[in-house]
Amino acid sequence: MLFTPLKTSSLQLNNRVVMSPLTRHRATQDNIPTALMAEHYGQRATAGLIITEGTSPSPNGLGYPRIPGLFNAAQVAGWKQVTDAVHSKGGKIVVQLMHTGRVTHLANLPAGAEVVGPSADVCPGEMFTDTQGMQPHSKPRAMTQADITATVNEYVQSAKLAIEAGFDGVELHAANGYLIEQFLNANVNKRTDGYGVSIEGRNRFALEIARATVAAIGADKVGMRLSPHGVLGGTGSFSEVDAQYLALADALSSLGVAYIHVLDHAALGTPPVPETTKKALRAAFKGTFILAGGFDRASAEAALAGGRADLVAFGRPFIANPDWVARMQGGAAGNALDMSTFYTPGAKGYTDYPTLNT
């Protein structure tokens, strides 16, 4: 099933292989996508669907050095190179909108931007900066209602710019400890207003963004990535986590969004997302369901055949293998990963991995 097309009212894909979002820090210092990035994504266009690296809808969300944004004309032009490269090879591509919230350091933000989050607690751990090396995360300012409204509007504007740039849709990044998950997670969200306290309150920010984005570009062009039971960015499980994510999945299903994308980091050593949680989310959401996290061809085929997913996402294999789809089809071994070049500028370890034909 992995190599068969998927045709739904929202998605028309050549196969069921998804390229996961992979932050690679190859944008310019001004957070503009480059021709090198267009080459990289074009090389991987045989994936049924490409989800881009995390891309900020706001200057405040540029938590890491050299990650792309999508909130000005120069960034739209840069991304247009990417979408043209993918579409010219018959691929489909959506942009992942990722606001890092409190997961940042001020040295990574442009002038005038600030660190914000649902609460004023500092994210544990450190953040790499190009100018100061590793630094503790900067203290966030707790967002006011005006800040929340402005941020929802930033997502809407970025989604509109995504369509202008030629993307087939957007993925709202509500996983990995970034801003939307900071509101979703009871260990981070300490608010006592209508955006905290309860399941409904913690889900409110995510759903306001989803509803507004759907209204702006259409439900068939919107997806959301989730990582229930994830631990990144000081998140972690809490007593109502399963009930909360089921309520969120049900609400997203009612909105008619194109897909939800559930990530399990267990392959990297974190606690697994319980299978019961994944199955419950699958049952609650009536649209396309993507699973991600440590899959190979055999486990992906099993997930599809068992009805546990409609699409399966692969991350690291696509770093080292532009032709990962062909390698899986033919049973060919993959290239060795060069982890030293995961986040460094330039073509090395980015566009120079060989294909089976080179």
mmCIF file of C-alpha atoms in Angstrom:
data_model
loop_
_atom_site.group_PDB
_atom_site.id
_atom_site.type_symbol
_atom_site.label_atom_id
_atom_site.label_comp_id
_atom_site.label_asym_id
_atom_site.label_seq_id
_atom_site.Cartn_x
_atom_site.Cartn_y
_atom_site.Cartn_z
ATOM 1 C CA MET A 1 0.000 0.000 0.000
ATOM 2 C CA LEU A 2 2.892 2.371 0.674
ATOM 3 C CA PHE A 3 3.450 3.058 -3.019
ATOM 4 C CA THR A 4 -0.190 3.330 -4.080
ATOM 5 C CA PRO A 5 -1.832 6.739 -4.654
ATOM 6 C CA LEU A 6 -4.062 8.415 -2.102
ATOM 7 C CA LYS A 7 -7.006 10.284 -3.550
ATOM 8 C CA THR A 8 -9.339 12.152 -1.197
ATOM 9 C CA SER A 9 -11.317 15.365 -1.474
ATOM 10 C CA SER A 10 -8.379 17.136 0.188
ATOM 11 C CA LEU A 11 -5.306 15.248 -1.007
ATOM 12 C CA GLN A 12 -4.305 13.712 -4.333
ATOM 13 C CA LEU A 13 -0.936 12.076 -3.761
ATOM 14 C CA ASN A 14 1.194 9.779 -5.913
ATOM 15 C CA ASN A 15 2.018 7.518 -2.958
ATOM 16 C CA ARG A 16 1.553 7.283 0.792
ATOM 17 C CA VAL A 17 5.073 8.305 1.740
ATOM 18 C CA VAL A 18 5.365 11.637 3.558
ATOM 19 C CA MET A 19 8.610 13.526 4.038
ATOM 20 C CA SER A 20 8.525 14.766 7.613
ATOM 21 C CA PRO A 21 9.392 18.353 8.493
ATOM 22 C CA LEU A 22 13.156 18.530 9.087
ATOM 23 C CA THR A 23 14.774 21.693 10.404
ATOM 24 C CA ARG A 24 18.088 22.155 8.555
ATOM 25 C CA HIS A 25 19.042 25.831 9.186
ATOM 26 C CA ARG A 26 19.789 26.631 5.525
ATOM 27 C CA ALA A 27 17.791 29.859 5.203
ATOM 28 C CA THR A 28 19.574 33.216 5.179
ATOM 29 C CA GLN A 29 20.266 35.225 8.321
ATOM 30 C CA ASP A 30 17.146 37.189 7.359
ATOM 31 C CA ASN A 31 15.137 33.943 7.350
ATOM 32 C CA ILE A 32 14.622 33.872 3.577
ATOM 33 C CA PRO A 33 14.494 30.500 1.743
ATOM 34 C CA THR A 34 17.248 30.034 -0.833
ATOM 35 C CA ALA A 35 17.892 28.393 -4.203
ATOM 36 C CA LEU A 36 19.830 25.712 -2.310
ATOM 37 C CA MET A 37 16.663 24.893 -0.366
ATOM 38 C CA ALA A 38 14.720 24.681 -3.620
ATOM 39 C CA GLU A 39 17.273 22.161 -4.913
ATOM 40 C CA HIS A 40 17.029 20.124 -1.701
ATOM 41 C CA TYR A 41 13.238 19.860 -1.742
ATOM 42 C CA GLY A 42 13.127 19.286 -5.502
ATOM 43 C CA GLN A 43 15.478 16.327 -5.079
ATOM 44 C CA ARG A 44 12.937 14.728 -2.710
ATOM 45 C CA ALA A 45 9.786 15.399 -4.736
ATOM 46 C CA THR A 46 9.051 11.698 -5.272
ATOM 47 C CA ALA A 47 7.548 11.640 -1.772
ATOM 48 C CA GLY A 48 3.761 11.633 -1.997
ATOM 49 C CA LEU A 49 3.735 14.701 0.250
ATOM 50 C CA ILE A 50 6.544 16.926 1.486
ATOM 51 C CA ILE A 51 6.032 18.856 4.718
ATOM 52 C CA THR A 52 8.607 21.627 4.968
ATOM 53 C CA GLU A 53 10.823 22.419 7.885
ATOM 54 C CA GLY A 54 9.272 24.554 10.612
ATOM 55 C CA THR A 55 8.617 28.035 9.233
ATOM 56 C CA SER A 56 7.667 30.931 11.437
ATOM 57 C CA PRO A 57 4.526 32.980 10.796
ATOM 58 C CA SER A 58 5.925 35.765 12.988
ATOM 59 C CA PRO A 59 9.206 37.502 13.826
ATOM 60 C CA ASN A 60 8.533 36.408 17.433
ATOM 61 C CA GLY A 61 8.521 32.758 16.370
ATOM 62 C CA LEU A 62 12.008 32.602 14.818
ATOM 63 C CA GLY A 63 13.451 30.659 17.716
ATOM 64 C CA TYR A 64 16.445 29.113 15.966
ATOM 65 C CA PRO A 65 19.148 30.653 13.787
ATOM 66 C CA ARG A 66 18.666 30.477 10.028
ATOM 67 C CA ILE A 67 15.178 28.982 10.008
ATOM 68 C CA PRO A 68 12.792 30.316 7.368
ATOM 69 C CA GLY A 69 9.883 32.646 7.919
ATOM 70 C CA LEU A 70 6.734 33.287 5.942
ATOM 71 C CA PHE A 71 5.543 36.777 6.806
ATOM 72 C CA ASN A 72 7.037 39.086 4.163
ATOM 73 C CA ALA A 73 7.391 39.399 0.401
ATOM 74 C CA ALA A 74 11.036 38.295 0.249
ATOM 75 C CA GLN A 75 10.174 35.083 2.055
ATOM 76 C CA VAL A 76 7.245 34.443 -0.294
ATOM 77 C CA ALA A 77 9.596 34.840 -3.260
ATOM 78 C CA GLY A 78 12.111 32.471 -1.689
ATOM 79 C CA TRP A 79 9.472 29.833 -1.027
ATOM 80 C CA LYS A 80 8.120 30.195 -4.574
ATOM 81 C CA GLN A 81 11.432 28.763 -5.808
ATOM 82 C CA VAL A 82 10.846 25.740 -3.569
ATOM 83 C CA THR A 83 7.247 25.062 -4.550
ATOM 84 C CA ASP A 84 8.095 25.483 -8.235
ATOM 85 C CA ALA A 85 10.934 22.954 -7.896
ATOM 86 C CA VAL A 86 8.681 20.369 -6.235
ATOM 87 C CA HIS A 87 5.706 20.884 -8.535
ATOM 88 C CA SER A 88 7.902 20.682 -11.641
ATOM 89 C CA LYS A 89 8.664 17.099 -10.634
ATOM 90 C CA GLY A 90 5.048 16.195 -9.889
ATOM 91 C CA GLY A 91 5.247 16.464 -6.102
ATOM 92 C CA LYS A 92 3.007 18.077 -3.489
ATOM 93 C CA ILE A 93 4.272 20.276 -0.681
ATOM 94 C CA VAL A 94 2.778 21.990 2.373
ATOM 95 C CA VAL A 95 4.531 24.423 4.675
ATOM 96 C CA GLN A 96 4.722 23.727 8.387
ATOM 97 C CA LEU A 97 3.915 26.902 10.314
ATOM 98 C CA MET A 98 5.943 26.777 13.521
ATOM 99 C CA HIS A 99 5.996 29.541 16.135
ATOM 100 C CA THR A 100 8.631 28.582 18.702
ATOM 101 C CA GLY A 101 7.160 30.643 21.548
ATOM 102 C CA ARG A 102 9.346 30.319 24.630
ATOM 103 C CA VAL A 103 11.765 27.887 22.924
ATOM 104 C CA THR A 104 14.237 30.556 21.874
ATOM 105 C CA HIS A 105 16.923 33.011 22.864
ATOM 106 C CA LEU A 106 16.708 36.720 22.158
ATOM 107 C CA ALA A 107 19.923 36.515 20.115
ATOM 108 C CA ASN A 108 18.030 34.491 17.515
ATOM 109 C CA LEU A 109 15.206 36.992 17.111
ATOM 110 C CA PRO A 110 15.208 40.010 14.780
ATOM 111 C CA ALA A 111 15.153 43.541 16.129
ATOM 112 C CA GLY A 112 11.827 44.400 17.737
ATOM 113 C CA ALA A 113 10.747 40.799 18.292
ATOM 114 C CA GLU A 114 10.204 39.350 21.746
ATOM 115 C CA VAL A 115 9.917 36.008 23.511
ATOM 116 C CA VAL A 116 6.307 35.119 24.331
ATOM 117 C CA GLY A 117 4.427 32.136 25.702
ATOM 118 C CA PRO A 118 1.242 31.200 27.520
ATOM 119 C CA SER A 119 2.997 31.744 30.846
ATOM 120 C CA ALA A 120 6.140 33.514 32.022
ATOM 121 C CA ASP A 121 8.074 30.352 32.963
ATOM 122 C CA VAL A 122 11.439 29.879 31.247
ATOM 123 C CA CYS A 123 11.804 26.781 29.068
ATOM 124 C CA PRO A 124 14.326 24.376 30.628
ATOM 125 C CA GLY A 125 17.562 23.697 28.775
ATOM 126 C CA GLU A 126 19.653 25.683 26.341
ATOM 127 C CA MET A 127 19.411 27.084 22.830
ATOM 128 C CA PHE A 128 22.127 27.418 20.170
ATOM 129 C CA THR A 129 22.801 30.902 18.844
ATOM 130 C CA ASP A 130 25.130 31.809 15.988
ATOM 131 C CA THR A 131 26.517 34.795 17.893
ATOM 132 C CA GLN A 132 26.813 33.521 21.480
ATOM 133 C CA GLY A 133 26.942 29.732 21.198
ATOM 134 C CA MET A 134 24.766 27.758 23.614
ATOM 135 C CA GLN A 135 22.657 29.914 25.916
ATOM 136 C CA PRO A 136 19.841 29.275 28.414
ATOM 137 C CA HIS A 137 16.419 29.970 26.924
ATOM 138 C CA SER A 138 15.249 33.555 27.344
ATOM 139 C CA LYS A 139 12.408 34.380 29.710
ATOM 140 C CA PRO A 140 9.069 34.728 27.919
ATOM 141 C CA ARG A 141 6.393 37.315 28.514
ATOM 142 C CA ALA A 142 2.969 35.808 29.228
ATOM 143 C CA MET A 143 0.712 36.603 26.280
ATOM 144 C CA THR A 144 -2.220 38.947 26.776
ATOM 145 C CA GLN A 145 -5.534 38.594 24.970
ATOM 146 C CA ALA A 146 -4.284 41.207 22.501
ATOM 147 C CA ASP A 147 -1.132 39.159 21.903
ATOM 148 C CA ILE A 148 -3.174 36.010 21.316
ATOM 149 C CA THR A 149 -5.448 37.764 18.846
ATOM 150 C CA ALA A 150 -2.455 39.221 17.011
ATOM 151 C CA THR A 151 -0.744 35.825 16.854
ATOM 152 C CA VAL A 152 -3.843 34.124 15.436
ATOM 153 C CA ASN A 153 -3.902 36.848 12.794
ATOM 154 C CA GLU A 154 -0.226 36.195 12.024
ATOM 155 C CA TYR A 155 -1.019 32.534 11.331
ATOM 156 C CA VAL A 156 -3.865 33.586 9.044
ATOM 157 C CA GLN A 157 -1.691 36.020 7.107
ATOM 158 C CA SER A 158 1.092 33.456 6.821
ATOM 159 C CA ALA A 159 -1.364 30.851 5.507
ATOM 160 C CA LYS A 160 -2.522 33.300 2.842
ATOM 161 C CA LEU A 161 1.100 33.987 1.897
ATOM 162 C CA ALA A 162 1.685 30.227 1.685
ATOM 163 C CA ILE A 163 -0.969 29.940 -1.002
ATOM 164 C CA GLU A 164 0.570 32.949 -2.770
ATOM 165 C CA ALA A 165 3.936 31.157 -2.654
ATOM 166 C CA GLY A 166 2.421 28.113 -4.346
ATOM 167 C CA PHE A 167 2.077 25.717 -1.435
ATOM 168 C CA ASP A 168 -0.604 23.028 -1.565
ATOM 169 C CA GLY A 169 -1.525 23.794 2.037
ATOM 170 C CA VAL A 170 -0.208 24.441 5.541
ATOM 171 C CA GLU A 171 0.508 22.294 8.558
ATOM 172 C CA LEU A 172 -0.058 23.943 11.937
ATOM 173 C CA HIS A 173 2.759 22.741 14.195
ATOM 174 C CA ALA A 174 1.139 21.900 17.532
ATOM 175 C CA ALA A 175 3.858 19.480 18.649
ATOM 176 C CA ASN A 176 7.440 19.318 19.950
ATOM 177 C CA GLY A 177 6.959 21.882 22.712
ATOM 178 C CA TYR A 178 6.451 24.931 20.488
ATOM 179 C CA LEU A 179 3.911 27.699 20.999
ATOM 180 C CA ILE A 180 0.668 25.872 20.207
ATOM 181 C CA GLU A 181 1.694 22.898 22.334
ATOM 182 C CA GLN A 182 2.788 25.263 25.084
ATOM 183 C CA PHE A 183 -0.894 26.202 25.333
ATOM 184 C CA LEU A 184 -2.009 22.568 25.012
ATOM 185 C CA ASN A 185 0.288 21.238 27.727
ATOM 186 C CA ALA A 186 -0.780 21.526 31.362
ATOM 187 C CA ASN A 187 2.837 21.390 32.556
ATOM 188 C CA VAL A 188 3.625 24.579 30.644
ATOM 189 C CA ASN A 189 0.303 26.415 30.473
ATOM 190 C CA LYS A 190 -0.258 27.966 33.903
ATOM 191 C CA ARG A 191 -2.941 30.406 32.794
ATOM 192 C CA THR A 192 -6.044 30.935 34.900
ATOM 193 C CA ASP A 193 -8.122 32.598 32.165
ATOM 194 C CA GLY A 194 -10.103 31.107 29.295
ATOM 195 C CA TYR A 195 -6.918 29.777 27.663
ATOM 196 C CA GLY A 196 -5.956 27.521 30.568
ATOM 197 C CA VAL A 197 -7.239 25.504 33.535
ATOM 198 C CA SER A 198 -9.388 22.990 31.626
ATOM 199 C CA ILE A 199 -9.307 20.778 28.535
ATOM 200 C CA GLU A 200 -11.461 23.297 26.700
ATOM 201 C CA GLY A 201 -9.278 26.201 27.800
ATOM 202 C CA ARG A 202 -5.969 24.591 26.853
ATOM 203 C CA ASN A 203 -7.352 23.554 23.439
ATOM 204 C CA ARG A 204 -8.750 27.007 22.746
ATOM 205 C CA PHE A 205 -5.644 28.633 21.207
ATOM 206 C CA ALA A 206 -5.009 25.710 18.834
ATOM 207 C CA LEU A 207 -8.619 25.680 17.704
ATOM 208 C CA GLU A 208 -8.804 29.454 17.254
ATOM 209 C CA ILE A 209 -5.799 29.242 14.932
ATOM 210 C CA ALA A 210 -7.270 26.248 13.099
ATOM 211 C CA ARG A 211 -10.685 27.870 12.618
ATOM 212 C CA ALA A 212 -9.219 31.160 11.427
ATOM 213 C CA THR A 213 -6.820 29.430 9.037
ATOM 214 C CA VAL A 214 -9.604 27.242 7.645
ATOM 215 C CA ALA A 215 -11.721 30.365 7.093
ATOM 216 C CA ALA A 216 -8.823 32.015 5.266
ATOM 217 C CA ILE A 217 -7.633 29.273 2.884
ATOM 218 C CA GLY A 218 -10.101 26.378 3.176
ATOM 219 C CA ALA A 219 -10.230 23.277 5.349
ATOM 220 C CA ASP A 220 -8.842 21.122 2.537
ATOM 221 C CA LYS A 221 -5.551 23.028 2.769
ATOM 222 C CA VAL A 222 -5.007 22.790 6.547
ATOM 223 C CA GLY A 223 -3.443 20.036 8.663
ATOM 224 C CA MET A 224 -2.113 19.875 12.220
ATOM 225 C CA ARG A 225 0.812 18.028 13.797
ATOM 226 C CA LEU A 226 0.401 16.672 17.330
ATOM 227 C CA SER A 227 2.721 14.941 19.811
ATOM 228 C CA PRO A 228 0.606 13.795 22.782
ATOM 229 C CA HIS A 229 2.756 12.425 25.616
ATOM 230 C CA GLY A 230 5.752 14.225 24.096
ATOM 231 C CA VAL A 231 8.445 15.599 26.383
ATOM 232 C CA LEU A 232 10.241 18.240 24.305
ATOM 233 C CA GLY A 233 10.487 21.804 25.540
ATOM 234 C CA GLY A 234 9.505 20.966 29.112
ATOM 235 C CA THR A 235 6.146 19.440 28.174
ATOM 236 C CA GLY A 236 5.432 15.805 29.215
ATOM 237 C CA SER A 237 2.314 13.835 30.042
ATOM 238 C CA PHE A 238 -0.407 15.054 32.415
ATOM 239 C CA SER A 239 -3.555 13.537 33.856
ATOM 240 C CA GLU A 240 -5.972 14.753 31.162
ATOM 241 C CA VAL A 241 -3.674 14.381 28.162
ATOM 242 C CA ASP A 242 -5.615 11.633 26.375
ATOM 243 C CA ALA A 243 -9.021 13.167 26.962
ATOM 244 C CA GLN A 244 -7.730 16.553 25.852
ATOM 245 C CA TYR A 245 -6.226 15.319 22.590
ATOM 246 C CA LEU A 246 -9.338 13.295 21.811
ATOM 247 C CA ALA A 247 -11.409 16.449 22.250
ATOM 248 C CA LEU A 248 -8.978 18.322 19.997
ATOM 249 C CA ALA A 249 -9.083 15.614 17.311
ATOM 250 C CA ASP A 250 -12.878 15.573 17.417
ATOM 251 C CA ALA A 251 -13.020 19.363 17.015
ATOM 252 C CA LEU A 252 -10.543 19.282 14.123
ATOM 253 C CA SER A 253 -12.590 16.533 12.502
ATOM 254 C CA SER A 254 -15.712 18.694 12.778
ATOM 255 C CA LEU A 255 -13.798 21.541 11.115
ATOM 256 C CA GLY A 256 -13.030 19.220 8.211
ATOM 257 C CA VAL A 257 -9.273 19.822 8.156
ATOM 258 C CA ALA A 258 -7.328 17.742 5.634
ATOM 259 C CA TYR A 259 -5.263 15.726 8.094
ATOM 260 C CA ILE A 260 -3.754 15.301 11.515
ATOM 261 C CA HIS A 261 -0.168 14.157 11.853
ATOM 262 C CA VAL A 262 0.688 12.259 15.044
ATOM 263 C CA LEU A 263 4.343 12.056 16.044
ATOM 264 C CA ASP A 264 5.881 9.471 18.402
ATOM 265 C CA HIS A 265 9.484 10.163 19.413
ATOM 266 C CA ALA A 266 10.059 6.760 21.038
ATOM 267 C CA ALA A 267 12.602 5.804 18.357
ATOM 268 C CA LEU A 268 14.788 8.625 19.700
ATOM 269 C CA GLY A 269 14.519 7.371 23.279
ATOM 270 C CA THR A 270 11.516 9.247 24.673
ATOM 271 C CA PRO A 271 8.482 7.571 26.274
ATOM 272 C CA PRO A 272 6.208 6.161 23.551
ATOM 273 C CA VAL A 273 2.779 7.460 22.670
ATOM 274 C CA PRO A 274 0.509 4.615 23.865
ATOM 275 C CA GLU A 275 -1.010 2.587 21.043
ATOM 276 C CA THR A 276 -4.386 3.070 22.697
ATOM 277 C CA THR A 277 -3.966 6.840 22.312
ATOM 278 C CA LYS A 278 -3.063 6.569 18.638
ATOM 279 C CA LYS A 279 -6.011 4.261 17.954
ATOM 280 C CA ALA A 280 -8.405 6.555 19.792
ATOM 281 C CA LEU A 281 -7.186 9.588 17.841
ATOM 282 C CA ARG A 282 -7.519 7.615 14.614
ATOM 283 C CA ALA A 283 -11.130 6.774 15.486
ATOM 284 C CA ALA A 284 -11.970 10.330 16.555
ATOM 285 C CA PHE A 285 -10.612 12.033 13.437
ATOM 286 C CA LYS A 286 -12.492 11.340 10.203
ATOM 287 C CA GLY A 287 -9.969 12.875 7.781
ATOM 288 C CA THR A 288 -6.560 11.654 6.621
ATOM 289 C CA PHE A 289 -4.392 10.298 9.435
ATOM 290 C CA ILE A 290 -0.576 10.460 9.291
ATOM 291 C CA LEU A 291 1.706 8.549 11.656
ATOM 292 C CA ALA A 292 5.365 9.484 12.155
ATOM 293 C CA GLY A 293 8.223 8.193 14.239
ATOM 294 C CA GLY A 294 10.839 5.530 13.538
ATOM 295 C CA PHE A 295 9.159 3.780 10.612
ATOM 296 C CA ASP A 296 10.838 1.596 8.006
ATOM 297 C CA ARG A 297 9.171 0.072 4.967
ATOM 298 C CA ALA A 298 7.887 -3.013 6.799
ATOM 299 C CA SER A 299 6.415 -1.174 9.772
ATOM 300 C CA ALA A 300 4.903 1.465 7.488
ATOM 301 C CA GLU A 301 3.236 -1.198 5.348
ATOM 302 C CA ALA A 302 1.898 -2.846 8.506
ATOM 303 C CA ALA A 303 0.448 0.436 9.783
ATOM 304 C CA LEU A 304 -1.300 1.057 6.466
ATOM 305 C CA ALA A 305 -2.550 -2.519 6.079
ATOM 306 C CA GLY A 306 -3.859 -2.510 9.649
ATOM 307 C CA GLY A 307 -5.824 0.685 9.107
ATOM 308 C CA ARG A 308 -3.790 2.557 11.720
ATOM 309 C CA ALA A 309 -2.813 5.284 9.232
ATOM 310 C CA ASP A 310 -3.513 6.563 5.731
ATOM 311 C CA LEU A 311 -0.021 7.996 5.258
ATOM 312 C CA VAL A 312 3.320 7.345 6.961
ATOM 313 C CA ALA A 313 5.995 10.000 7.460
ATOM 314 C CA PHE A 314 9.740 9.426 7.336
ATOM 315 C CA GLY A 315 12.259 11.925 8.669
ATOM 316 C CA ARG A 316 15.952 11.075 8.854
ATOM 317 C CA PRO A 317 15.903 8.675 5.879
ATOM 318 C CA PHE A 318 15.018 11.654 3.673
ATOM 319 C CA ILE A 319 18.014 13.620 4.966
ATOM 320 C CA ALA A 320 20.498 11.152 3.499
ATOM 321 C CA ASN A 321 18.400 9.748 0.657
ATOM 322 C CA PRO A 322 16.820 12.101 -1.880
ATOM 323 C CA ASP A 323 15.424 8.968 -3.564
ATOM 324 C CA TRP A 324 14.137 7.322 -0.381
ATOM 325 C CA VAL A 325 10.936 6.206 -2.108
ATOM 326 C CA ALA A 326 12.860 4.371 -4.840
ATOM 327 C CA ARG A 327 15.218 2.825 -2.302
ATOM 328 C CA MET A 328 12.309 1.428 -0.302
ATOM 329 C CA GLN A 329 10.622 0.137 -3.440
ATOM 330 C CA GLY A 330 13.757 -1.635 -4.585
ATOM 331 C CA GLY A 331 14.949 -2.799 -1.194
ATOM 332 C CA ALA A 332 18.163 -0.796 -1.555
ATOM 333 C CA ALA A 333 20.197 0.255 1.449
ATOM 334 C CA GLY A 334 20.216 3.892 2.449
ATOM 335 C CA ASN A 335 23.164 6.267 2.607
ATOM 336 C CA ALA A 336 24.893 6.809 5.926
ATOM 337 C CA LEU A 337 23.790 9.946 7.777
ATOM 338 C CA ASP A 338 26.349 12.690 8.320
ATOM 339 C CA MET A 339 25.045 14.144 11.577
ATOM 340 C CA SER A 340 27.791 16.788 11.649
ATOM 341 C CA THR A 341 26.049 18.585 8.762
ATOM 342 C CA PHE A 342 22.452 18.395 10.004
ATOM 343 C CA TYR A 343 22.330 22.082 10.975
ATOM 344 C CA THR A 344 25.317 23.686 9.244
ATOM 345 C CA PRO A 345 25.074 26.179 6.375
ATOM 346 C CA GLY A 346 25.850 25.139 2.827
ATOM 347 C CA ALA A 347 25.401 22.250 0.418
ATOM 348 C CA LYS A 348 27.486 19.674 2.281
ATOM 349 C CA GLY A 349 25.180 17.091 3.847
ATOM 350 C CA TYR A 350 22.187 18.826 2.291
ATOM 351 C CA THR A 351 22.106 18.501 -1.495
ATOM 352 C CA ASP A 352 25.139 16.253 -2.103
ATOM 353 C CA TYR A 353 23.874 12.842 -0.954
ATOM 354 C CA PRO A 354 24.039 10.389 -3.883
ATOM 355 C CA THR A 355 21.042 8.679 -5.454
ATOM 356 C CA LEU A 356 20.934 5.139 -6.805
ATOM 357 C CA ASN A 357 21.619 6.565 -10.251
ATOM 358 C CA THR A 358 24.707 8.588 -9.292
#
